[in-house]
Amino acid sequence: MVAWSDQERSIITSIFSNLDYNDVGPKALIRCLIVYPWTQRYFASFGNLYNADAIKTNPNIQAHGTKILHGLDRAVKNMDDIKTTYAELSVLHSEKLHVDPDNFKLLADCLTIVIAAKMGSGFTPEIQETFQKFLAVVVSALGKQYH
Amino acid sequence: MNLTAKDKNTVRTFWAKISTNAEDIGTDFCLKIKSFFPPFFRMLVVYPQTKTYFSHWKDPSPSSAPVKKHGATVMAGVADAVAKIDDLRAGLLSLSELHAFTLRVDPANFKVLSHNILVVLAISFPNDFTPEVHVAMDKFLSAVDLCNYS
């Protein structure tokens, strides 16, 4: 059970309430596929991912990036029990999608970079610490049902 | 992990673009981004375990002299690595020996610092720090990290 201070809750809800999920989600996923190219292995059915431009303009990647952010939204709304909230998603990623759980951290790092670029000087070390704590809990929950 | 010619070019071009003064790169870079909390201080806050290497400093706040000085030293080291990108192993030999044998820094911490450098680059240069630049910088910093602990 993860403890959240009032300030941490406020920081997380504030960050997400100021995000355009249709923009940030795709940007984070695109960045992940380019910076960590082995992650493309999970998107073989998505069409053309042959180079950075193809990835950036691929409509399936756009849609999936948005979907991921909406998935994160569920964690924001259930911060006191992210583990249970994500149990089903964890089973999905393990048993159906066969995603190496190390990759969750890579996507989390890319999302941090995208949010940092968006928030600029507002992304202070304290805010970064809280945001990364949140993502670490999400990453851990997603890996919990792997056996 | 090998840096391709394209990676090296991307790093050199991006670094040249963001540095205002070729001679004073380390200090200038820190001056430009100091309002965004330079990477070194950011690391001390976000990853408190890294403070264990600096327990000899009484004051670990961003305005303290040792933190500012060391932050500038670190970024000057990165700038130097850019200049020596064609042979990092030879170019960073003395730094490598210092971190591995004298300071004995746990290798995981280099990755942590690199992450914070990337975060500050994203904050400071949101339009220039494209995914393509990000991957080249990530590979470059990984190569620098490897030199520093092996």
Coordinates of C-alpha atoms in Angstrom, one line a residue:
Chain A
M1 CA 0.0 0.0 0.0
V2 CA 1.7 3.2 -1.2
A3 CA 1.4 6.3 1.0
W4 CA 0.7 9.6 -0.7
S5 CA 0.9 13.0 0.9
D6 CA -1.8 15.6 0.1
Q7 CA 0.8 17.5 -1.8
E8 CA 1.8 14.5 -3.9
R9 CA -1.9 13.8 -4.8
S10 CA -2.3 17.4 -5.7
I11 CA 0.8 17.5 -7.9
I12 CA -0.3 14.3 -9.8
T13 CA -3.9 15.4 -10.4
S14 CA -2.7 18.9 -11.5
I15 CA -0.2 17.5 -14.0
F16 CA -2.8 15.2 -15.6
S17 CA -5.6 17.8 -15.6
N18 CA -3.4 20.1 -17.7
L19 CA -2.5 17.4 -20.3
D20 CA -4.0 16.9 -23.7
Y21 CA -4.0 13.1 -23.8
N22 CA -4.3 13.1 -27.6
D23 CA -1.0 15.0 -27.7
V24 CA 1.2 13.7 -24.9
G25 CA 0.2 10.0 -25.2
P26 CA 1.3 9.6 -28.8
K27 CA 4.4 11.8 -28.2
A28 CA 5.6 9.5 -25.4
L29 CA 4.9 6.3 -27.3
I30 CA 6.6 7.6 -30.4
R31 CA 9.6 8.7 -28.4
C32 CA 9.8 5.3 -26.8
L33 CA 9.7 3.5 -30.2
I34 CA 12.5 5.7 -31.5
V35 CA 14.8 5.9 -28.5
Y36 CA 14.4 2.3 -27.6
P37 CA 13.9 0.6 -31.0
W38 CA 13.5 -2.9 -29.6
T39 CA 10.1 -1.9 -28.2
Q40 CA 8.8 -1.9 -31.8
R41 CA 8.6 -5.6 -31.5
Y42 CA 5.3 -5.3 -29.8
F43 CA 3.7 -3.3 -32.6
A44 CA 4.4 -5.5 -35.6
S45 CA 0.8 -5.4 -36.6
F46 CA 0.6 -1.6 -36.5
G47 CA 2.0 -1.1 -40.0
N48 CA 4.9 1.0 -41.2
L49 CA 7.4 1.7 -38.4
Y50 CA 10.5 1.6 -40.7
N51 CA 11.9 5.0 -39.7
A52 CA 11.2 7.9 -37.3
D53 CA 9.0 9.7 -39.8
A54 CA 6.9 6.6 -40.4
I55 CA 6.5 6.1 -36.6
K56 CA 5.5 9.8 -36.1
T57 CA 2.8 9.7 -38.7
N58 CA 1.4 6.2 -38.0
P59 CA -2.3 6.5 -37.1
N60 CA -2.3 3.2 -35.1
I61 CA 0.6 4.6 -32.9
Q62 CA -1.3 7.8 -32.4
A63 CA -4.4 6.0 -31.3
H64 CA -2.5 3.7 -29.0
G65 CA -0.5 6.5 -27.4
T66 CA -3.8 8.2 -26.5
K67 CA -5.1 4.9 -25.1
I68 CA -2.1 4.5 -22.9
L69 CA -2.7 8.0 -21.3
H70 CA -6.3 7.1 -20.7
G71 CA -5.1 4.0 -19.0
L72 CA -2.8 6.1 -16.8
D73 CA -5.8 8.2 -15.9
R74 CA -7.3 5.2 -14.1
A75 CA -4.2 5.2 -11.8
V76 CA -4.6 8.9 -11.2
K77 CA -8.2 8.4 -10.2
N78 CA -7.4 5.4 -7.9
M79 CA -4.0 6.4 -6.4
D80 CA -4.7 4.5 -3.2
D81 CA -4.9 1.1 -4.9
I82 CA -3.2 1.2 -8.2
K83 CA -2.2 -2.4 -7.8
T84 CA -5.8 -3.7 -7.8
T85 CA -6.8 -1.2 -10.5
Y86 CA -4.2 -2.5 -12.8
A87 CA -4.4 -6.3 -12.0
E88 CA -6.3 -7.0 -15.2
L89 CA -4.0 -4.9 -17.3
S90 CA -1.0 -6.6 -15.8
V91 CA -2.5 -10.0 -16.7
L92 CA -3.2 -8.7 -20.3
H93 CA 0.4 -7.4 -20.7
S94 CA 1.8 -10.6 -19.4
E95 CA -0.3 -13.4 -20.8
K96 CA -1.7 -11.9 -24.0
L97 CA 0.7 -9.3 -25.1
H98 CA 3.9 -10.9 -23.7
V99 CA 5.5 -7.5 -23.0
D100 CA 8.9 -7.7 -21.1
P101 CA 8.1 -5.7 -18.0
D102 CA 11.4 -3.8 -18.2
N103 CA 9.9 -1.9 -21.1
F104 CA 7.3 -0.3 -18.8
K105 CA 10.1 1.8 -17.2
L106 CA 11.4 2.8 -20.6
L107 CA 8.0 4.2 -21.6
A108 CA 7.7 5.9 -18.2
D109 CA 11.1 7.6 -18.8
C110 CA 9.9 8.8 -22.2
L111 CA 6.7 10.2 -20.7
T112 CA 8.8 12.0 -18.1
I113 CA 10.8 13.6 -20.9
V114 CA 7.7 14.7 -22.8
I115 CA 6.1 16.1 -19.6
A116 CA 9.3 17.9 -18.8
A117 CA 9.5 19.5 -22.2
K118 CA 5.8 20.6 -21.9
M119 CA 6.1 22.0 -18.4
G120 CA 9.5 23.6 -18.8
S121 CA 10.7 25.4 -15.6
G122 CA 7.5 24.2 -13.9
F123 CA 8.9 20.7 -13.8
T124 CA 10.9 21.4 -10.7
P125 CA 12.9 18.6 -9.0
E126 CA 10.2 18.2 -6.4
I127 CA 7.5 17.8 -9.0
Q128 CA 9.8 15.4 -11.0
E129 CA 10.3 13.3 -7.8
T130 CA 6.5 13.0 -7.2
F131 CA 5.8 12.3 -10.9
Q132 CA 8.5 9.6 -11.0
K133 CA 7.2 8.1 -7.7
F134 CA 3.8 7.8 -9.4
L135 CA 5.2 6.2 -12.5
A136 CA 7.3 3.8 -10.4
V137 CA 4.1 2.6 -8.6
V138 CA 2.3 2.2 -12.0
V139 CA 5.3 0.3 -13.5
S140 CA 5.4 -2.0 -10.4
A141 CA 1.6 -2.6 -10.6
L142 CA 1.8 -3.5 -14.2
G143 CA 4.5 -6.1 -13.5
K144 CA 2.7 -7.7 -10.5
Q145 CA 0.8 -10.4 -12.3
Y146 CA 3.7 -11.8 -14.2
H147 CA 4.4 -15.3 -13.2
Chain B
M1 CA 26.9 -0.2 -27.8
N2 CA 28.5 1.6 -30.7
L3 CA 27.8 5.2 -31.7
T4 CA 27.2 5.4 -35.5
A5 CA 28.5 8.3 -37.5
K6 CA 25.0 9.6 -37.6
D7 CA 24.7 9.5 -33.8
K8 CA 28.0 11.4 -33.4
N9 CA 26.9 14.0 -35.9
T10 CA 23.6 14.4 -34.2
V11 CA 25.3 14.9 -30.8
R12 CA 27.9 17.3 -32.1
T13 CA 25.3 19.4 -34.0
F14 CA 22.8 19.5 -31.1
W15 CA 25.6 20.4 -28.6
A16 CA 26.9 23.2 -30.8
K17 CA 23.4 24.6 -31.2
I18 CA 22.8 24.7 -27.4
S19 CA 26.2 26.0 -26.4
T20 CA 26.5 29.7 -26.6
N21 CA 30.3 29.8 -26.2
A22 CA 32.5 27.0 -27.4
E23 CA 35.2 27.8 -24.9
D24 CA 33.0 28.2 -21.9
I25 CA 30.6 25.4 -22.6
G26 CA 30.4 23.9 -19.2
T27 CA 29.8 27.1 -17.3
D28 CA 27.7 28.7 -19.9
F29 CA 25.5 25.8 -20.2
C30 CA 24.9 25.8 -16.5
L31 CA 24.3 29.5 -16.5
K32 CA 21.7 29.3 -19.2
I33 CA 19.8 26.5 -17.5
K34 CA 20.3 27.4 -13.9
S35 CA 16.7 28.5 -13.5
F36 CA 15.7 25.0 -14.5
F37 CA 17.7 23.4 -11.7
P38 CA 20.8 21.9 -13.3
P39 CA 21.0 18.1 -13.8
F40 CA 23.4 17.5 -10.9
F41 CA 21.3 19.2 -8.2
R42 CA 18.1 17.7 -9.7
M43 CA 19.7 14.3 -9.3
L44 CA 20.4 14.9 -5.6
V45 CA 16.8 15.8 -5.0
V46 CA 15.0 13.2 -7.1
Y47 CA 17.4 10.4 -6.2
P48 CA 18.4 11.1 -2.6
Q49 CA 20.6 8.0 -2.5
T50 CA 23.1 9.9 -4.7
K51 CA 23.7 12.3 -1.8
T52 CA 25.7 9.6 0.0
Y53 CA 28.7 10.3 -2.2
F54 CA 28.7 14.0 -1.0
S55 CA 28.2 13.6 2.7
H56 CA 31.3 15.7 3.1
W57 CA 29.3 18.8 1.9
K58 CA 27.5 20.5 4.8
D59 CA 25.0 22.2 2.5
P60 CA 23.5 20.2 -0.4
S61 CA 21.1 23.0 -1.5
P62 CA 21.2 24.3 -5.1
S63 CA 22.6 27.6 -4.1
S64 CA 25.5 26.1 -2.2
A65 CA 29.0 26.6 -3.6
P66 CA 30.1 22.9 -3.8
V67 CA 26.9 21.9 -5.5
K68 CA 27.1 24.6 -8.1
K69 CA 30.8 24.0 -8.7
H70 CA 30.4 20.3 -9.0
G71 CA 27.4 20.7 -11.4
A72 CA 29.5 22.9 -13.6
T73 CA 32.4 20.4 -13.4
V74 CA 30.1 17.5 -14.5
M75 CA 28.7 19.4 -17.5
A76 CA 32.1 20.5 -18.5
G77 CA 33.0 16.8 -18.5
V78 CA 30.1 16.0 -20.7
A79 CA 31.1 18.9 -23.1
D80 CA 34.7 17.4 -23.1
A81 CA 33.2 14.0 -24.0
V82 CA 31.4 15.5 -27.0
A83 CA 34.7 16.9 -28.2
K84 CA 36.3 13.4 -27.8
I85 CA 33.4 11.5 -29.2
D86 CA 35.5 9.7 -31.7
D87 CA 37.5 8.0 -29.0
L88 CA 35.7 8.2 -25.7
R89 CA 37.6 5.4 -24.0
A90 CA 41.0 7.1 -24.5
G91 CA 39.6 10.6 -24.0
L92 CA 38.0 9.8 -20.7
L93 CA 40.6 7.5 -19.3
S94 CA 41.6 9.6 -16.3
L95 CA 38.0 10.4 -15.4
S96 CA 37.3 6.7 -15.7
E97 CA 40.0 5.7 -13.3
L98 CA 38.9 8.4 -10.8
H99 CA 35.3 7.3 -10.7
A100 CA 36.0 3.5 -10.7
F101 CA 39.0 3.2 -8.4
T102 CA 39.1 6.3 -6.2
L103 CA 35.5 7.4 -5.9
R104 CA 34.1 3.9 -6.3
V105 CA 30.7 5.1 -7.6
D106 CA 28.1 2.4 -8.0
P107 CA 27.5 2.2 -11.8
A108 CA 23.7 2.5 -11.4
N109 CA 24.2 6.2 -10.4
F110 CA 25.6 7.2 -13.8
K111 CA 22.4 6.1 -15.5
V112 CA 20.5 8.2 -12.9
L113 CA 22.6 11.3 -13.7
S114 CA 22.2 10.7 -17.4
H115 CA 18.5 10.6 -17.0
N116 CA 18.5 13.9 -15.3
I117 CA 20.7 15.5 -18.0
L118 CA 18.1 14.3 -20.5
V119 CA 15.2 15.8 -18.5
V120 CA 17.0 19.2 -18.3
L121 CA 17.7 19.1 -22.0
A122 CA 14.0 18.5 -22.6
I123 CA 13.0 21.3 -20.3
S124 CA 15.6 23.8 -21.7
F125 CA 15.3 22.9 -25.4
P126 CA 11.8 21.4 -25.9
N127 CA 11.8 22.0 -29.7
D128 CA 15.3 20.9 -30.4
F129 CA 15.3 17.8 -28.2
T130 CA 13.4 15.7 -30.7
P131 CA 13.1 11.9 -30.5
E132 CA 16.0 11.6 -33.0
V133 CA 18.3 13.9 -30.8
H134 CA 17.1 12.1 -27.7
V135 CA 18.2 8.7 -29.0
A136 CA 21.6 10.0 -30.1
M137 CA 22.1 11.7 -26.7
D138 CA 20.9 8.7 -24.8
K139 CA 23.4 6.4 -26.6
F140 CA 26.2 9.0 -26.2
L141 CA 25.6 9.3 -22.4
S142 CA 25.4 5.6 -22.1
A143 CA 28.8 5.3 -23.8
V144 CA 30.2 8.0 -21.5
D145 CA 28.7 6.2 -18.4
L146 CA 30.3 2.9 -19.6
C147 CA 33.7 4.6 -19.8
N148 CA 33.3 5.9 -16.2
Y149 CA 32.7 2.6 -14.5
S150 CA 34.7 0.1 -16.5

